[in-house]
Amino acid sequence: MVIVKNNDDGQNNGQKKRGRPPAFDRETVLSAARDVFWQHGYDGSSIADLTASMGITPQSLYAAFRSKAELYREALAQYRRMPRPEPGNPFQAEIDTVTAFERFLNNSAAIFTAPDHPKGCMISTAVLNCAAENEDIAEYVSSLRAQTLDIFAARIERGIKEGDIRKDANARSLARFMGAIVQGMSVQARDGATASELGEMTSHAIHELRRYTA
């Protein structure tokens, strides 16, 4: 549980000032909420679960984040900012396409199996099924997955232009293939696959991608 920092300095005869919410480090409590959502999903994470993990009251949660949905969006954004074992964005680096995907998948294998947070990917398999009232959240997470596919496709198209991927390669189809690999790795990690076992999956995927090198 996250320890809440109280800004009350003990003055005014030890009485707390009313109307002032408790102070806390936003990134710290957001990290706690992120792990609850990551482990249990959106529907499976109650306000009671979230506030217990964050160390704040429901009133403070709503005051700071407005709603469970907005808290989830911020938690997803923080997840995307998490440091990777190999820093930097491999899709923006001056390396060939196959190496870029190899680095991305190896990073994914390490993150999905790390012992200091829930297993798998918070986005790849998030909110696949949900209650009707949460469809907006499901659509939002789906849009994040679509953005990832766009990034994959753009990197393959760049490889075609730069000459390391064959001109007859179908960038969108290959992007979906790589996206399926990432989603499969996430599920396998949740089911107990090790980093080494996910690394073997990565090797198979990279071997397939190499078939399209120029």
C-alpha positions in Angstrom: 0.0 0.0 0.0 1.2 3.5 -0.8 1.7 5.8 2.2 -0.1 9.0 1.9 1.8 12.1 2.8 -0.2 14.4 5.1 0.7 18.1 4.8 -0.9 19.0 8.2 1.9 20.6 10.2 0.2 19.9 13.6 -0.6 23.5 14.3 -4.0 24.9 15.2 -4.1 22.7 18.4 -3.5 19.6 16.3 -6.7 19.9 14.3 -6.7 19.4 10.6 -8.0 22.1 8.3 -11.3 21.1 6.8 -12.0 21.2 3.1 -8.4 20.5 2.1 -7.8 17.1 0.5 -4.8 15.0 1.7 -1.7 15.6 -0.4 0.0 12.7 -2.2 2.4 12.1 -5.0 0.3 11.6 -8.1 2.7 9.4 -9.9 3.0 7.1 -6.9 -0.7 6.6 -6.3 -1.2 6.3 -10.1 1.4 3.5 -10.2 -0.5 1.6 -7.5 -3.8 2.0 -9.5 -2.0 0.9 -12.6 -0.9 -2.4 -11.1 -4.5 -3.1 -9.8 -5.9 -2.5 -13.3 -3.1 -4.4 -14.9 -3.7 -7.4 -12.7 -7.5 -7.4 -12.6 -8.6 -5.5 -15.7 -11.0 -2.5 -15.8 -14.2 -4.3 -14.8 -12.4 -6.4 -12.2 -11.0 -3.4 -10.3 -13.4 -1.9 -7.8 -13.1 1.5 -6.3 -12.5 -0.2 -3.0 -9.6 -2.2 -4.5 -8.1 0.9 -6.1 -8.3 3.1 -3.1 -6.9 0.4 -0.8 -3.9 0.0 -3.1 -3.5 3.8 -3.6 -3.8 4.6 0.1 -6.4 7.3 -0.5 -10.1 7.7 0.1 -12.8 7.5 -2.6 -13.3 11.2 -2.2 -9.7 11.9 -2.9 -9.7 9.6 -5.9 -12.6 11.4 -7.5 -11.2 14.8 -6.6 -7.9 14.0 -8.2 -8.9 11.9 -11.2 -12.7 12.7 -11.6 -13.7 9.1 -12.4 -12.6 5.5 -12.5 -12.5 5.8 -16.3 -10.2 8.8 -16.2 -8.0 7.1 -13.6 -7.7 4.1 -16.0 -6.7 6.3 -18.9 -4.0 8.0 -16.8 -2.8 4.6 -15.6 -2.6 3.4 -19.2 -0.6 6.5 -20.1 1.8 5.9 -17.2 2.2 2.2 -18.4 3.3 3.5 -21.8 5.9 5.7 -20.1 7.4 2.9 -18.1 11.1 2.4 -18.7 12.1 -0.4 -20.9 15.0 -2.8 -20.3 16.6 -1.5 -23.4 15.9 2.3 -23.5 14.9 4.3 -26.5 12.4 3.7 -29.2 13.7 1.0 -31.6 11.2 2.1 -34.3 12.8 5.6 -34.5 16.4 4.4 -34.2 18.7 4.3 -37.3 18.7 0.5 -37.5 17.2 -2.0 -40.0 13.6 -3.1 -39.7 14.3 -6.6 -38.5 16.6 -5.4 -35.7 13.9 -2.8 -34.7 11.3 -5.5 -34.2 13.7 -7.8 -32.6 14.6 -5.2 -29.9 10.9 -4.4 -29.4 9.9 -8.0 -28.9 12.8 -8.7 -26.6 11.9 -5.7 -24.5 8.3 -6.9 -24.5 9.4 -10.4 -23.3 11.3 -8.8 -20.5 8.5 -6.5 -19.4 5.8 -9.1 -19.6 7.6 -11.5 -17.3 9.3 -9.0 -14.9 8.7 -9.9 -11.2 8.0 -6.4 -9.9 4.6 -5.9 -11.5 1.8 -8.0 -13.0 2.5 -10.2 -15.9 1.7 -9.6 -19.5 0.8 -6.4 -21.4 -1.6 -4.0 -19.8 -2.9 -2.9 -23.3 -2.6 -5.9 -25.6 -5.3 -8.0 -24.0 -7.1 -5.3 -22.0 -10.9 -4.9 -22.0 -11.6 -7.5 -24.7 -14.9 -8.1 -23.0 -16.7 -5.6 -20.8 -20.1 -4.5 -19.5 -22.1 -2.4 -21.8 -21.6 0.8 -19.7 -17.9 0.5 -20.2 -17.9 0.3 -24.0 -16.2 3.7 -24.2 -13.2 2.4 -22.3 -13.1 -0.7 -24.5 -13.1 1.5 -27.6 -10.3 3.7 -26.1 -8.1 0.7 -25.4 -8.8 -0.7 -28.9 -7.7 2.6 -30.3 -4.3 2.2 -28.5 -3.9 -1.2 -30.0 -4.7 0.3 -33.4 -2.1 3.0 -32.9 0.5 0.2 -32.2 -0.4 -1.5 -35.5 0.0 1.8 -37.3 3.5 2.2 -35.8 4.4 -1.4 -36.9 3.1 -0.8 -40.4 4.9 2.6 -40.7 8.2 1.0 -39.6 7.8 -1.8 -42.2 6.9 0.8 -44.9 10.0 2.7 -43.9 12.0 -0.5 -44.4 10.5 -0.9 -47.9 11.5 2.7 -48.8 15.0 2.3 -47.3 15.5 -1.0 -49.1 15.9 -3.6 -46.3 12.4 -5.0 -46.8 11.1 -6.3 -50.1 8.9 -4.0 -52.2 6.2 -6.7 -52.5 5.8 -7.1 -48.7 2.4 -6.3 -47.3 3.2 -3.8 -44.5 -0.3 -3.9 -42.9 -0.5 -7.7 -43.0 3.0 -8.0 -41.4 2.1 -5.4 -38.8 -1.0 -7.5 -37.8 1.1 -10.6 -37.6 3.6 -8.9 -35.3 0.7 -7.5 -33.3 -0.7 -11.0 -32.9 2.7 -12.2 -31.7 2.7 -9.4 -29.0 -0.8 -10.3 -27.9 0.1 -14.0 -27.8 3.2 -13.2 -25.7 1.0 -11.3 -23.2 -1.4 -14.2 -22.8 1.4 -16.7 -22.5 3.1 -14.5 -19.8 -0.1 -14.3 -17.8 -0.3 -18.1 -18.0 3.3 -18.4 -16.6 5.6 -18.4 -19.6 9.1 -17.4 -18.7 11.2 -14.7 -20.4 13.2 -17.5 -22.1 10.1 -19.1 -23.5 8.8 -15.8 -24.8 12.3 -15.2 -26.3 11.8 -18.4 -28.3 8.5 -17.0 -29.6 10.4 -13.8 -30.6 12.9 -15.9 -32.5 10.2 -17.6 -34.5 8.6 -14.2 -35.3 11.8 -12.6 -36.3 12.7 -15.6 -38.5 9.4 -15.1 -40.3 10.0 -11.4 -40.7 13.4 -12.1 -42.2 11.7 -13.9 -45.1 10.7 -10.4 -46.3 14.2 -8.8 -46.2 15.5 -7.5 -49.5 
